[in-house]
mmCIF file of C-alpha atoms in Angstrom:
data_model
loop_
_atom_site.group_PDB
_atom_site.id
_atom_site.type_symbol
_atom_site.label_atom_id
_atom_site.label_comp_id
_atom_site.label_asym_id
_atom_site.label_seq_id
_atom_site.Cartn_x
_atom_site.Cartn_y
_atom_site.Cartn_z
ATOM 1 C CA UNK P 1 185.349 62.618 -145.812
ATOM 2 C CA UNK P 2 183.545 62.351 -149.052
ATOM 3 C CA UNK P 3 180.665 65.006 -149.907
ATOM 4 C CA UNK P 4 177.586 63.201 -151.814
ATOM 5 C CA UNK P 5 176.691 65.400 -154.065
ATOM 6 C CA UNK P 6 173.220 64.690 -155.317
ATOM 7 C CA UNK P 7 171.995 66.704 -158.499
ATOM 8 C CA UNK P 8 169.028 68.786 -157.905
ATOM 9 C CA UNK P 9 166.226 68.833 -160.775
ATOM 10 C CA UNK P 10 163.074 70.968 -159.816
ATOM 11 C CA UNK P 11 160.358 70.368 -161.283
ATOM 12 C CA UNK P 12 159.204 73.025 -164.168
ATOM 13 C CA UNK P 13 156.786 75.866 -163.684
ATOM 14 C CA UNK P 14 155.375 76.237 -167.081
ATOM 15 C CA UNK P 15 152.006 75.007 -167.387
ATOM 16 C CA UNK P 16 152.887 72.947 -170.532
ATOM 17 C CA UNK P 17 154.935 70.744 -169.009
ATOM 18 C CA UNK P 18 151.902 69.239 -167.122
ATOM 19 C CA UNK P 19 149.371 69.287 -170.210
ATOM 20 C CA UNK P 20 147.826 66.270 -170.634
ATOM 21 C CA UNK P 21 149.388 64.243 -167.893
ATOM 22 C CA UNK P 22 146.451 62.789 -166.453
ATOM 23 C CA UNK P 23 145.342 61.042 -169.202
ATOM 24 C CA UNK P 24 148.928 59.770 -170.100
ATOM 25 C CA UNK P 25 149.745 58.515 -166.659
ATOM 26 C CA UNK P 26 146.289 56.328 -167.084
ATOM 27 C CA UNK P 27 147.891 55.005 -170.192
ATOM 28 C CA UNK P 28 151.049 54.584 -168.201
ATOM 29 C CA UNK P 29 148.935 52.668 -165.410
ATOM 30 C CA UNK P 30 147.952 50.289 -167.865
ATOM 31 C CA UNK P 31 150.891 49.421 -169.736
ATOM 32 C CA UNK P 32 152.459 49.034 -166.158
ATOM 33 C CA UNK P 33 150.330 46.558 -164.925
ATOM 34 C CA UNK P 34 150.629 44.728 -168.322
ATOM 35 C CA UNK P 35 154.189 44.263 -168.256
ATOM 36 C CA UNK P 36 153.991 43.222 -164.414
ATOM 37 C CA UNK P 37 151.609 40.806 -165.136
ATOM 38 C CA UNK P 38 154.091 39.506 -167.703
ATOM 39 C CA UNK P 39 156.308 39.486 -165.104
ATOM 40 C CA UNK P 40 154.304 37.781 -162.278
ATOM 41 C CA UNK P 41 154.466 34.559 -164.992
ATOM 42 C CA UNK P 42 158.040 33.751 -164.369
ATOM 43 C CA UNK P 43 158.172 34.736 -160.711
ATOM 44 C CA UNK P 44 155.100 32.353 -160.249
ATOM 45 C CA UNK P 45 157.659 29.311 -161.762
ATOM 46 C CA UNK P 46 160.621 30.920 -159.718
ATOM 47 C CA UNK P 47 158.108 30.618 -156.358
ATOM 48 C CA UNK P 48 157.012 26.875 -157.769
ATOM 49 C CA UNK P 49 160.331 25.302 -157.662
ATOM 50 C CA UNK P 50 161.363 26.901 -154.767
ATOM 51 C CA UNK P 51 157.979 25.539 -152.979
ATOM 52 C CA UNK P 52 159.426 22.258 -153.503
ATOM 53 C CA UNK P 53 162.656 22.604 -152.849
ATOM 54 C CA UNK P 54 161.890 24.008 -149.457
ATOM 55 C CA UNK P 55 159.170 21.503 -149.300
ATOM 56 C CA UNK P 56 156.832 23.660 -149.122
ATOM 57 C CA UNK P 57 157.271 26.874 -147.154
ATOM 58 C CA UNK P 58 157.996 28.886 -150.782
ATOM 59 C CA UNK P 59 154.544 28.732 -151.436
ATOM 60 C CA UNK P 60 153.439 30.962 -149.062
ATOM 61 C CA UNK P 61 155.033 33.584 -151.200
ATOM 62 C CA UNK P 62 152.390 33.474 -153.801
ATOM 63 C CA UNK P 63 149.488 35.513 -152.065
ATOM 64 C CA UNK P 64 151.960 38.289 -151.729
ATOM 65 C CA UNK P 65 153.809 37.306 -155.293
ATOM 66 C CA UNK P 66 152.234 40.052 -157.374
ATOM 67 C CA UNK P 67 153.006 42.871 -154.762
ATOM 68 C CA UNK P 68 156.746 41.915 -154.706
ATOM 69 C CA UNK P 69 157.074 42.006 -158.179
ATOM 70 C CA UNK P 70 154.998 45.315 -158.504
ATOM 71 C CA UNK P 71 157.373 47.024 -155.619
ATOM 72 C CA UNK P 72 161.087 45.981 -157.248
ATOM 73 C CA UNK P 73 159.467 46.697 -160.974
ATOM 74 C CA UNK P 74 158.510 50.143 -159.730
ATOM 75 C CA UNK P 75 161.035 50.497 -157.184
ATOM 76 C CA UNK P 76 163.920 50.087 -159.590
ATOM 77 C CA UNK P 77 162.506 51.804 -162.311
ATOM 78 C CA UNK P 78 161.007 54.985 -161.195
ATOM 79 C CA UNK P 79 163.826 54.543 -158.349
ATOM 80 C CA UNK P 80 166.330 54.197 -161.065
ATOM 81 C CA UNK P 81 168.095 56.838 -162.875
ATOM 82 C CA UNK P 82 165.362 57.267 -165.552
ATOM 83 C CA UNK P 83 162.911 57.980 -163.287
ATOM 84 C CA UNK P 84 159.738 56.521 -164.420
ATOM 85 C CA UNK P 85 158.720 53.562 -165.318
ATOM 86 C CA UNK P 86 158.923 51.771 -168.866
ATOM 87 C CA UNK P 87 154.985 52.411 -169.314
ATOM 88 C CA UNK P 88 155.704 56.389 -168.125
ATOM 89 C CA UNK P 89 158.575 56.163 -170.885
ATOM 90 C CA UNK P 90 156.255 55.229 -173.239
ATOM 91 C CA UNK P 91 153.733 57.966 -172.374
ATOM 92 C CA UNK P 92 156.826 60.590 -172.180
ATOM 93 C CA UNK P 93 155.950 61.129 -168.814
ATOM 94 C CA UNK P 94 158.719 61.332 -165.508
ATOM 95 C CA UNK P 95 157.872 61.029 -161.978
ATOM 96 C CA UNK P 96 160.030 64.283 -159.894
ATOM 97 C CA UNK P 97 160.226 65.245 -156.372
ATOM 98 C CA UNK P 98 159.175 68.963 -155.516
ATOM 99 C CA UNK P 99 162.034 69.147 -153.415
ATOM 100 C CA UNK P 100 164.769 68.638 -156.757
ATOM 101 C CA UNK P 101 166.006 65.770 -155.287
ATOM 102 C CA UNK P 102 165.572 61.995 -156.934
ATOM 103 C CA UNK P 103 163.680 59.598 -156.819
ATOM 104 C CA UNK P 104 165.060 56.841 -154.733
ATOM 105 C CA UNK P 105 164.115 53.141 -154.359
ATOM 106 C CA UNK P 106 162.304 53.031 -150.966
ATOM 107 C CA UNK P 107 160.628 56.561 -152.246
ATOM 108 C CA UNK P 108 159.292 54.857 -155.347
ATOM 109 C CA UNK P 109 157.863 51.769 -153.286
ATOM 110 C CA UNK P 110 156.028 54.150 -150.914
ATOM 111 C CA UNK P 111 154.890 56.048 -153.673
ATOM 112 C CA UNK P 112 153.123 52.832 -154.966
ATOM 113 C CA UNK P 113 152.186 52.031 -151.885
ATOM 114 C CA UNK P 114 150.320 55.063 -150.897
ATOM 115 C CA UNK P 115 148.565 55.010 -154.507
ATOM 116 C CA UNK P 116 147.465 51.795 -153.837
ATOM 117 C CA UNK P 117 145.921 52.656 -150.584
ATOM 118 C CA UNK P 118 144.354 55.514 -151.969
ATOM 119 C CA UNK P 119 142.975 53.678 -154.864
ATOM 120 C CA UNK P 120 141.425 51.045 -152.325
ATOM 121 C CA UNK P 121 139.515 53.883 -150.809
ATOM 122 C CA UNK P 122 138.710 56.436 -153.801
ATOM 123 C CA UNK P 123 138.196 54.005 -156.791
ATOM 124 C CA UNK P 124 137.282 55.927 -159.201
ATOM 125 C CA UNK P 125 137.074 58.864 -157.638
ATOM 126 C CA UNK P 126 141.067 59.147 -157.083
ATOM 127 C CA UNK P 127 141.571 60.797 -160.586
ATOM 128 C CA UNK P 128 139.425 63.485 -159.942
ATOM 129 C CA UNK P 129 141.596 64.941 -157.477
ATOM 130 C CA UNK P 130 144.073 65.445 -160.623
ATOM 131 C CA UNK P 131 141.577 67.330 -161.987
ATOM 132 C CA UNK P 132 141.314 69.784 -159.366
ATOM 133 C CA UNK P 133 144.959 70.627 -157.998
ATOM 134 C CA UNK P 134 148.069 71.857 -159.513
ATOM 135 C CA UNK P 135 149.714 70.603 -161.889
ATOM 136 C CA UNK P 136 147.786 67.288 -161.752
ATOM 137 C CA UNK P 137 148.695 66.105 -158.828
ATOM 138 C CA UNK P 138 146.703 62.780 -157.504
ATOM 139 C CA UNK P 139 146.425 62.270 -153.767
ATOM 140 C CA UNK P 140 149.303 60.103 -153.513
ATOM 141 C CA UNK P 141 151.586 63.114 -155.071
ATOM 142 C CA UNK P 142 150.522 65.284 -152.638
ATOM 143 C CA UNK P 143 150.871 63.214 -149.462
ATOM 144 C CA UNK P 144 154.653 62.513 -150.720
ATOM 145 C CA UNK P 145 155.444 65.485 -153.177
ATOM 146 C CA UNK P 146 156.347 64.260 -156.342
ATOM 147 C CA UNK P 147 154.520 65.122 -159.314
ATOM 148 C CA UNK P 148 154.114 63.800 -162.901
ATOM 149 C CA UNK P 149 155.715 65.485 -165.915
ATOM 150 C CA UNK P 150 156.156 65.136 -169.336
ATOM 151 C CA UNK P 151 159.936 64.432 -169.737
ATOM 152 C CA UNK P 152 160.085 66.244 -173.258
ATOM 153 C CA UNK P 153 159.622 69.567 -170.403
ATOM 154 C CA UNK P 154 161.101 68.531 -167.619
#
């Protein structure tokens, strides 16, 4: 019997280590969505051909196209062993669990997931909540318990 032994990271406790956060991960958001977008261009021409080739039925994918390629791009990046995402790199930020443990794929996608919901119900108001709770947290953070740090801390 093998033992899986999982490395356990905490998240920090000094304050620093969540200074200026909110304003990175918009920055973050933003480059995200850029690259994705970038992204949804080939998948679109992937989806095409394979429309025609199964004459038809692959273009049903495209109302859900940009949600697939959000959830792998997310869910293998902040999933993966870096994680956060190459706009959070870019920021210096990381995405941890409270709990120590990594981030995993299927975390990551819920993660996403549960901001989006949020975001469909709070826009704009969901970044207050960051503004009011420790360590930055946004409502999606809390309902999972991750949190956002700068990786230069963390």
């Amino acid at each position: 019997m093998t033992m899986h032994n999982e490395e356990l990271r905490l998240p920090s406790n000094d304050w620093r280590a969540y200074q200026g956060v909110l304003s990175r991960r918009i920055f973050a958001f933003l480059l995200d969505y850029a690259i994705i977008a970038l992204l949804w261009i080939p998948a679109a021409i992937v989806v095409f051909f394979l429309g025609i080739l199964t004459l038809g039925l692959g273009f049903m994918l495209y109302p859900a196209l940009f949600a697939i390629v959000a959830m792998l791009y997310f869910g293998l990046t902040v999933g993966g062993r870096e994680q956060a995402s190459p706009g959070m790199r870019m920021m210096g930020l990381a995405v941890a669990r409270t709990d120590g443990r990594p981030m995993d794929f299927l975390t990551a996608i819920v993660h996403l997931v549960i901001f989006w919901i949020a975001n469909a119900l709070l826009t704009p108001l969901i970044l207050l909540i960051g503004l009011f709770t420790d360590r930055s947290r946004l409502l999606h953070d809390l309902l999972i318990g991750t949190v956002m740090v700068r990786r230069d801390m963390y």
